[in-house]
C-alpha positions as a Markdown table, in Angstrom:
| # | Residue | x | y | z |
|---|---|---|---|---|
| 1 | Met | 0.1 | 0.2 | -0.2 |
| 2 | Asp | 1.3 | 3.5 | -0.6 |
| 3 | Thr | 2.7 | 5.6 | 2.3 |
| 4 | Cys | 3.6 | 9.1 | 2.5 |
| 5 | Arg | 5.6 | 11.0 | 5.2 |
| 6 | Ile | 3.6 | 12.1 | 8.4 |
| 7 | Pro | 2.7 | 15.7 | 8.4 |
| 8 | Ala | 4.7 | 17.5 | 11.6 |
| 9 | Asn | 1.2 | 18.0 | 13.4 |
| 10 | Ala | -0.4 | 14.6 | 12.8 |
| 11 | Ser | -0.9 | 12.4 | 15.8 |
| 12 | Lys | 1.0 | 9.2 | 16.5 |
| 13 | Cys | -1.4 | 7.2 | 14.5 |
| 14 | Ser | -0.5 | 8.3 | 10.7 |
| 15 | Arg | -3.3 | 9.7 | 8.7 |
| 16 | Asn | -2.3 | 8.1 | 5.6 |
| 17 | Thr | -2.6 | 4.7 | 7.1 |
| 18 | Met | -6.1 | 2.7 | 5.9 |
| 19 | Glu | -6.0 | 1.3 | 9.6 |
| 20 | Cys | -6.4 | 4.3 | 11.7 |
| 21 | Phe | -9.5 | 5.0 | 10.3 |
| 22 | Met | -11.3 | 2.0 | 11.1 |
| 23 | Val | -13.1 | 3.4 | 13.8 |
| 24 | Leu | -15.8 | 0.7 | 14.2 |
| 25 | Ser | -14.0 | -1.2 | 17.1 |
| 26 | Thr | -17.3 | -4.1 | 18.1 |
| 27 | Gln | -18.8 | -6.6 | 16.2 |
| 28 | Ala | -22.4 | -5.0 | 17.2 |
| 29 | Gln | -21.4 | -1.7 | 15.7 |
| 30 | Lys | -20.4 | -3.7 | 12.5 |
| 31 | Ile | -23.4 | -5.6 | 12.2 |
| 32 | Ser | -25.5 | -2.3 | 12.8 |
| 33 | Ile | -23.3 | -0.5 | 10.2 |
| 34 | Gly | -24.1 | -3.5 | 7.6 |
| 35 | Ile | -27.7 | -3.6 | 8.3 |
| 36 | Leu | -28.2 | 0.2 | 7.8 |
| 37 | Cys | -26.5 | 0.4 | 4.5 |
| 38 | Gly | -28.1 | -3.3 | 3.3 |
| 39 | Leu | -31.5 | -1.6 | 4.2 |
| 40 | Phe | -31.6 | 1.7 | 2.7 |
| 41 | Gly | -28.8 | 0.8 | -0.1 |
| 42 | Thr | -31.3 | -1.7 | -1.6 |
| 43 | Met | -34.3 | 0.3 | -0.9 |
| 44 | Cys | -32.4 | 3.6 | -2.6 |
| 45 | Ile | -31.6 | 0.9 | -5.9 |
| 46 | Phe | -35.1 | 0.1 | -6.1 |
| 47 | Glu | -37.1 | 2.9 | -5.5 |
| 48 | Asn | -34.5 | 5.2 | -7.9 |
| 49 | Ser | -34.5 | 2.9 | -10.5 |
| 50 | Leu | -38.3 | 2.7 | -10.6 |
| 51 | Val | -38.4 | 6.5 | -10.9 |
| 52 | Leu | -36.2 | 6.2 | -13.6 |
| 53 | Tyr | -38.4 | 4.0 | -15.3 |
| 54 | Leu | -41.7 | 5.9 | -14.7 |
| 55 | Ile | -40.0 | 8.9 | -16.0 |
| 56 | Phe | -38.6 | 7.5 | -19.3 |
| 57 | Ser | -41.1 | 5.3 | -20.1 |
| 58 | Ser | -43.5 | 7.8 | -20.4 |
| 59 | Pro | -43.3 | 10.7 | -23.5 |
| 60 | Gly | -45.3 | 12.9 | -21.3 |
| 61 | Thr | -42.4 | 13.2 | -18.6 |
| 62 | Arg | -39.4 | 12.2 | -20.1 |
| 63 | Lys | -39.7 | 15.3 | -22.9 |
| 64 | Lys | -39.9 | 18.0 | -19.6 |
| 65 | Pro | -36.9 | 19.4 | -18.2 |
| 66 | Ser | -38.0 | 19.1 | -14.7 |
| 67 | Tyr | -38.3 | 15.1 | -14.8 |
| 68 | Leu | -34.7 | 15.2 | -16.7 |
| 69 | Phe | -33.4 | 16.7 | -13.5 |
| 70 | Ile | -35.4 | 14.4 | -11.2 |
| 71 | Gly | -34.0 | 11.8 | -13.1 |
| 72 | Ser | -30.4 | 12.9 | -12.9 |
| 73 | Leu | -31.5 | 13.2 | -9.4 |
| 74 | Ala | -32.7 | 9.6 | -9.1 |
| 75 | Leu | -29.1 | 8.4 | -11.0 |
| 76 | Ala | -26.6 | 10.0 | -9.1 |
| 77 | Asp | -28.5 | 8.4 | -6.0 |
| 78 | Ile | -28.3 | 5.5 | -7.4 |
| 79 | Leu | -25.0 | 5.4 | -8.1 |
| 80 | Ala | -23.9 | 6.9 | -4.7 |
| 81 | Ser | -25.8 | 4.0 | -3.1 |
| 82 | Ile | -23.8 | 1.7 | -5.0 |
| 83 | Ile | -20.6 | 2.8 | -4.4 |
| 84 | Phe | -21.3 | 4.2 | -1.1 |
| 85 | Val | -22.3 | 0.6 | 0.3 |
| 86 | Cys | -19.8 | -1.4 | -1.8 |
| 87 | Ser | -16.7 | 0.7 | -0.4 |
| 88 | Phe | -18.3 | 1.8 | 2.8 |
| 89 | Leu | -18.9 | -1.8 | 4.2 |
| 90 | Asn | -15.7 | -3.6 | 2.5 |
| 91 | Phe | -13.8 | -0.4 | 4.7 |
| 92 | His | -15.7 | -0.1 | 7.8 |
| 93 | Val | -17.2 | -3.9 | 8.0 |
| 94 | Phe | -15.0 | -6.0 | 6.4 |
| 95 | Asn | -11.9 | -3.7 | 7.2 |
| 96 | Glu | -10.2 | -4.3 | 3.8 |
| 97 | Ala | -7.0 | -2.1 | 4.0 |
| 98 | Gly | -5.6 | -3.8 | 0.7 |
| 99 | Phe | -6.1 | -1.9 | -2.0 |
| 100 | Ser | -4.0 | 0.8 | -2.8 |
| 101 | Lys | -4.1 | 4.7 | -2.5 |
| 102 | Glu | -5.4 | 5.4 | -5.5 |
| 103 | Val | -8.5 | 2.9 | -5.9 |
| 104 | Phe | -9.6 | 4.2 | -2.4 |
| 105 | Leu | -9.0 | 7.9 | -3.6 |
| 106 | Leu | -11.1 | 6.3 | -6.8 |
| 107 | Gln | -13.7 | 5.3 | -4.8 |
| 108 | Leu | -14.0 | 8.4 | -2.8 |
| 109 | Gly | -14.3 | 10.3 | -6.1 |
| 110 | Gly | -17.4 | 8.2 | -7.2 |
| 111 | Val | -19.2 | 9.1 | -3.7 |
| 112 | Asn | -18.4 | 12.4 | -4.3 |
| 113 | Thr | -19.5 | 13.1 | -7.6 |
| 114 | Ser | -22.6 | 11.1 | -7.2 |
| 115 | Phe | -23.8 | 13.4 | -3.7 |
| 116 | Ser | -22.6 | 16.8 | -5.8 |
| 117 | Ala | -24.4 | 15.3 | -9.4 |
| 118 | Ser | -27.7 | 14.9 | -6.5 |
| 119 | Leu | -27.2 | 18.5 | -4.7 |
| 120 | Ser | -26.7 | 20.1 | -8.7 |
| 121 | Ser | -29.4 | 18.4 | -9.8 |
| 122 | Leu | -31.8 | 19.7 | -7.1 |
| 123 | Leu | -30.3 | 23.1 | -7.6 |
| 124 | Leu | -31.1 | 22.6 | -11.6 |
| 125 | Thr | -35.0 | 21.3 | -10.5 |
| 126 | Ala | -35.0 | 24.8 | -8.3 |
| 127 | Leu | -33.6 | 27.1 | -11.2 |
| 128 | Asp | -36.2 | 25.4 | -13.3 |
| 129 | Arg | -39.2 | 26.0 | -10.9 |
| 130 | Trp | -38.1 | 29.5 | -10.3 |
| 131 | Ile | -38.0 | 29.8 | -14.0 |
| 132 | Ser | -41.5 | 28.3 | -14.7 |
| 133 | Ile | -43.4 | 30.3 | -11.6 |
| 134 | Ser | -41.7 | 33.3 | -12.6 |
| 135 | Arg | -41.7 | 33.6 | -16.0 |
| 136 | Pro | -44.6 | 31.0 | -17.0 |
| 137 | Ser | -45.1 | 32.8 | -20.6 |
| 138 | Glu | -41.6 | 32.4 | -21.5 |
| 139 | Tyr | -40.9 | 29.4 | -19.7 |
| 140 | Lys | -40.9 | 26.9 | -23.1 |
| 141 | Leu | -38.3 | 29.1 | -24.5 |
| 142 | Leu | -36.0 | 29.6 | -21.9 |
| 143 | Met | -35.9 | 26.1 | -20.6 |
| 144 | Thr | -36.0 | 23.8 | -23.9 |
| 145 | Lys | -35.0 | 20.1 | -23.9 |
| 146 | Lys | -32.0 | 20.7 | -25.4 |
| 147 | Arg | -30.9 | 23.4 | -22.9 |
| 148 | Ala | -31.6 | 21.1 | -20.3 |
| 149 | Trp | -29.5 | 18.1 | -21.7 |
| 150 | Thr | -26.7 | 20.7 | -22.0 |
| 151 | Ala | -27.0 | 21.7 | -18.1 |
| 152 | Leu | -27.1 | 18.1 | -17.1 |
| 153 | Ala | -23.7 | 17.0 | -19.2 |
| 154 | Val | -22.2 | 20.1 | -17.8 |
| 155 | Leu | -23.4 | 19.3 | -14.1 |
| 156 | Trp | -22.0 | 16.0 | -14.2 |
| 157 | Val | -18.2 | 16.8 | -16.1 |
| 158 | Thr | -18.0 | 19.4 | -13.4 |
| 159 | Cys | -19.0 | 17.2 | -10.8 |
| 160 | Ala | -16.7 | 14.6 | -11.8 |
| 161 | Thr | -13.6 | 16.5 | -12.1 |
| 162 | Ile | -13.9 | 18.6 | -8.9 |
| 163 | Ala | -14.6 | 14.8 | -7.2 |
| 164 | Cys | -11.4 | 13.6 | -9.1 |
| 165 | Leu | -9.0 | 15.8 | -8.3 |
| 166 | Pro | -7.4 | 14.2 | -4.9 |
| 167 | Leu | -6.8 | 11.6 | -7.5 |
| 168 | Leu | -5.5 | 13.5 | -9.9 |
| 169 | Gly | -2.2 | 15.0 | -7.2 |
| 170 | Trp | -4.4 | 17.5 | -4.7 |
| 171 | Asn | -3.8 | 14.8 | -1.7 |
| 172 | Cys | -2.2 | 15.1 | 1.2 |
| 173 | Cys | 0.6 | 12.8 | -0.1 |
| 174 | Val | 2.0 | 14.2 | -3.4 |
| 175 | Leu | 1.6 | 18.0 | -1.6 |
| 176 | Asp | 3.5 | 16.7 | 1.9 |
| 177 | Ser | 0.5 | 18.3 | 3.4 |
| 178 | Ala | -1.8 | 18.3 | 6.7 |
| 179 | Cys | -4.4 | 15.6 | 6.2 |
| 180 | Ser | -7.5 | 15.0 | 6.8 |
| 181 | Glu | -8.9 | 14.3 | 9.9 |
| 182 | Leu | -11.7 | 11.9 | 8.2 |
| 183 | Phe | -10.9 | 10.4 | 5.0 |
| 184 | Pro | -7.4 | 8.9 | 4.2 |
| 185 | Phe | -5.2 | 10.9 | 2.0 |
| 186 | Val | -7.3 | 13.5 | 1.2 |
| 187 | Asp | -6.1 | 17.1 | 2.0 |
| 188 | Asp | -6.9 | 19.7 | 4.8 |
| 189 | Asn | -7.5 | 22.3 | 2.2 |
| 190 | Tyr | -9.3 | 20.0 | -0.1 |
| 191 | Gln | -11.5 | 19.0 | 2.5 |
| 192 | Ser | -12.4 | 22.6 | 3.1 |
| 193 | Gly | -13.0 | 24.1 | -0.5 |
| 194 | Trp | -15.1 | 20.7 | -0.9 |
| 195 | Ile | -17.4 | 21.9 | 2.0 |
| 196 | Cys | -17.3 | 25.2 | 0.8 |
| 197 | Leu | -18.7 | 24.4 | -2.2 |
| 198 | Ile | -21.6 | 22.2 | -1.0 |
| 199 | Val | -22.6 | 25.3 | 1.6 |
| 200 | Val | -22.5 | 27.7 | -2.0 |
| 201 | Leu | -24.4 | 25.1 | -3.5 |
| 202 | Leu | -26.8 | 24.7 | -0.7 |
| 203 | Gly | -27.3 | 28.1 | -0.1 |
| 204 | Cys | -28.3 | 28.7 | -3.8 |
| 205 | Ile | -31.0 | 26.1 | -3.4 |
| 206 | Val | -32.5 | 27.9 | -0.3 |
| 207 | Cys | -32.7 | 31.1 | -1.9 |
| 208 | Ala | -34.3 | 29.5 | -5.3 |
| 209 | Tyr | -36.8 | 27.6 | -3.1 |
| 210 | Ala | -37.7 | 30.6 | -1.0 |
| 211 | His | -38.6 | 32.6 | -4.1 |
| 212 | Val | -40.5 | 29.7 | -5.2 |
| 213 | Leu | -42.8 | 29.1 | -2.3 |
| 214 | Trp | -43.1 | 32.8 | -1.8 |
| 215 | Arg | -44.9 | 32.7 | -5.4 |
| 216 | Ala | -46.7 | 29.6 | -4.6 |
| 217 | Arg | -48.0 | 31.5 | -2.0 |
| 218 | Gln | -49.6 | 34.0 | -4.2 |
| 219 | His | -50.8 | 31.5 | -6.5 |
| 220 | Val | -52.8 | 29.7 | -3.7 |
| 221 | Ala | -54.3 | 32.9 | -2.7 |
| 222 | Tyr | -55.3 | 33.6 | -5.9 |
| 223 | Met | -56.6 | 30.6 | -7.2 |
| 224 | Glu | -58.6 | 30.8 | -3.8 |
| 225 | Gln | -60.1 | 34.2 | -4.9 |
| 226 | His | -60.8 | 32.8 | -8.3 |
| 227 | Gln | -62.1 | 29.3 | -7.5 |
| 228 | Ala | -64.8 | 29.9 | -10.6 |
| 229 | Gln | -61.9 | 30.4 | -13.5 |
| 230 | Ala | -60.8 | 26.5 | -13.8 |
| 231 | Gly | -59.1 | 27.5 | -17.0 |
| 232 | Lys | -55.7 | 25.9 | -17.9 |
| 233 | Gln | -54.1 | 28.7 | -16.2 |
| 234 | Asn | -55.2 | 27.7 | -12.6 |
| 235 | Ala | -54.6 | 23.8 | -13.7 |
| 236 | Arg | -51.0 | 24.8 | -14.2 |
| 237 | Met | -50.7 | 27.0 | -11.1 |
| 238 | Arg | -51.8 | 24.1 | -8.9 |
| 239 | Met | -49.0 | 21.9 | -10.7 |
| 240 | Asp | -46.4 | 24.5 | -10.2 |
| 241 | Val | -47.9 | 24.8 | -6.5 |
| 242 | Met | -47.8 | 20.8 | -5.6 |
| 243 | Leu | -44.2 | 20.4 | -7.2 |
| 244 | Ala | -42.9 | 23.4 | -5.4 |
| 245 | Arg | -43.8 | 22.0 | -2.3 |
| 246 | Thr | -42.8 | 18.7 | -3.1 |
| 247 | Leu | -39.3 | 20.0 | -4.2 |
| 248 | Ala | -39.3 | 22.1 | -0.6 |
| 249 | Met | -39.8 | 18.3 | 1.1 |
| 250 | Val | -37.0 | 17.4 | -0.8 |
| 251 | Leu | -34.8 | 20.1 | 0.5 |
| 252 | Ala | -35.7 | 19.5 | 3.9 |
| 253 | Val | -35.0 | 16.4 | 3.9 |
| 254 | Leu | -31.8 | 16.6 | 2.5 |
| 255 | Met | -31.2 | 19.3 | 5.1 |
| 256 | Leu | -31.9 | 16.6 | 7.7 |
| 257 | Cys | -30.0 | 14.1 | 6.5 |
| 258 | Trp | -26.8 | 15.8 | 5.6 |
| 259 | Ser | -26.3 | 18.3 | 8.4 |
| 260 | Pro | -24.7 | 15.9 | 10.8 |
| 261 | Val | -22.4 | 14.9 | 8.3 |
| 262 | Leu | -21.4 | 18.6 | 7.2 |
| 263 | Val | -21.3 | 19.8 | 10.6 |
| 264 | Leu | -18.6 | 17.0 | 11.5 |
| 265 | Met | -16.9 | 18.0 | 8.5 |
| 266 | Ile | -16.6 | 21.3 | 9.1 |
| 267 | Tyr | -15.8 | 20.8 | 12.6 |
| 268 | Ser | -13.0 | 18.2 | 11.7 |
| 269 | Val | -11.1 | 21.2 | 9.6 |
| 270 | Phe | -10.7 | 23.4 | 13.2 |
| 271 | Ala | -10.1 | 20.6 | 16.0 |
| 272 | Arg | -9.1 | 17.4 | 16.6 |
| 273 | Leu | -11.7 | 14.6 | 16.4 |
| 274 | Ser | -11.9 | 11.9 | 19.2 |
| 275 | Asp | -12.3 | 8.3 | 18.0 |
| 276 | Arg | -16.3 | 8.5 | 19.7 |
| 277 | Leu | -16.8 | 11.5 | 17.3 |
| 278 | Arg | -15.2 | 10.0 | 14.4 |
| 279 | Lys | -17.5 | 6.7 | 15.2 |
| 280 | Val | -20.6 | 9.1 | 15.1 |
| 281 | Phe | -19.2 | 10.6 | 11.7 |
| 282 | Ala | -19.7 | 6.7 | 10.4 |
| 283 | Phe | -22.9 | 6.4 | 11.8 |
| 284 | Cys | -24.1 | 9.8 | 10.4 |
| 285 | Ser | -23.1 | 8.7 | 6.8 |
| 286 | Thr | -25.7 | 6.3 | 6.7 |
| 287 | Leu | -28.5 | 8.5 | 6.6 |
| 288 | Cys | -27.3 | 10.0 | 3.5 |
| 289 | Leu | -28.5 | 6.6 | 1.9 |
| 290 | Leu | -31.7 | 7.6 | 3.9 |
| 291 | Asn | -31.8 | 10.9 | 2.2 |
| 292 | Ser | -31.6 | 8.9 | -1.6 |
| 293 | Met | -34.2 | 6.1 | -0.6 |
| 294 | Val | -36.9 | 8.7 | 0.9 |
| 295 | Asn | -36.6 | 11.1 | -2.1 |
| 296 | Pro | -38.7 | 8.7 | -4.8 |
| 297 | Ile | -41.2 | 8.1 | -1.9 |
| 298 | Ile | -41.7 | 11.7 | -2.0 |
| 299 | Tyr | -42.5 | 11.8 | -6.0 |
| 300 | Ala | -44.3 | 9.0 | -5.7 |
| 301 | Leu | -46.8 | 10.7 | -3.4 |
| 302 | Arg | -46.7 | 14.3 | -4.5 |
| 303 | Ser | -46.0 | 14.2 | -8.3 |
| 304 | Lys | -49.4 | 13.9 | -9.8 |
| 305 | Glu | -47.5 | 12.2 | -13.0 |
| 306 | Leu | -45.2 | 10.0 | -11.7 |
| 307 | Phe | -48.2 | 8.8 | -9.5 |
| 308 | Ser | -50.0 | 7.7 | -12.3 |
| 309 | Ser | -47.7 | 6.2 | -14.1 |
| 310 | Leu | -47.2 | 4.0 | -11.2 |
| 311 | Arg | -50.6 | 3.1 | -11.2 |
| 312 | Arg | -50.6 | 2.2 | -14.9 |
| 313 | Val | -47.8 | 0.0 | -14.1 |
| 314 | Phe | -49.1 | -1.7 | -11.2 |
| 315 | Ser | -52.5 | -1.8 | -13.3 |
| 316 | His | -50.5 | -3.6 | -16.2 |
| 317 | Phe | -48.8 | -5.9 | -14.2 |
| 318 | Arg | -52.1 | -7.1 | -12.3 |
| 319 | Arg | -53.5 | -7.7 | -16.0 |
| 320 | Gln | -50.8 | -9.8 | -16.8 |
| 321 | Leu | -50.7 | -11.4 | -13.8 |
| 322 | Lys | -54.6 | -12.6 | -14.1 |
| 323 | Ala | -53.9 | -13.4 | -17.8 |
| 324 | Ala | -51.3 | -15.9 | -16.7 |
| 325 | Glu | -53.9 | -17.6 | -14.1 |
| 326 | Glu | -56.6 | -17.1 | -17.0 |
| 327 | Ser | -54.7 | -19.0 | -19.5 |
| 328 | Pro | -55.1 | -22.8 | -21.2 |
| 329 | Glu | -52.5 | -24.0 | -19.3 |
| 330 | Ala | -52.9 | -22.6 | -16.1 |
| 331 | Glu | -56.5 | -24.4 | -16.2 |
| 332 | Ser | -55.6 | -27.4 | -17.4 |
| 333 | Thr | -52.9 | -27.7 | -14.7 |
| 334 | His | -55.7 | -26.6 | -11.8 |
| 335 | Lys | -58.0 | -29.6 | -13.6 |
| 336 | Ser | -55.5 | -32.0 | -13.3 |
| 337 | Ser | -54.7 | -31.0 | -9.9 |
| 338 | Val | -58.5 | -31.0 | -8.7 |
| 339 | Ile | -58.3 | -34.6 | -10.1 |
| 340 | Glu | -55.6 | -36.0 | -8.6 |
| 341 | Thr | -56.7 | -34.5 | -5.5 |
């Protein structure tokens, strides 16, 4: 395994050895982490895969920029779940430290890329809702399908580039600098920069949603005063209000799940973390999977189009099961089993 010189301000346990970061000391802790990761990860992959299928199987949803951004969020959550669960369990539960520094930084880059893309997709969705509710007459001209795909391409390339900087050389081994308290080989300055990027993204999302929800509240008041008018404008307003509230719920869940992780990461920049806090950080990291698992549930319950698509899928599945049960083969098998009985 690659090693590098221990920084002058490092503790006796080198931050550049994998064993120093394996903080789960008891079998009960490892089993608990394994159950949480397995449960959240499996549900997250299933639910987000279902969301992607519902979006891209329907011509009405896959052409809308709003649902393209939601599809990007679902894809990011799937990748984050797969990479995070595999690397996290391999490291903390099975204590596998035989892989090289490059392999570890590649795995960490995959997790960072997925989370950054997930958060950036939420930002694009917030901006999409802001344009839709602020300039409804110009929305179709400003937010085209081509522009949506271009924005998503720029988003993923940018997130992947930033996340791979430690692998490309911005790490404490190459720079001979202070290493992170939480991640092997990660430079303190890079961790601080990544935290600042996440905080800026969250701030932009909060500002965009604050404006969207303010406008949505105005629309609710307008609809209450003009309930007699049941035209397309009111229907569109209801859709914007519903989607705005849905995305506000997504943002609330995001903040609730990621705040403990971000707080501990910020604290580690300014102070030395005890082993107990590092164990807390390991358990709080599983909340990221919980966030990815809850997002599709919110879509299914709050998005009328996705919920309708989900009902059609289940109806089609039930019809297939019914047709299989009523097929001649099934009927003959049933008759033969009755005769034998």
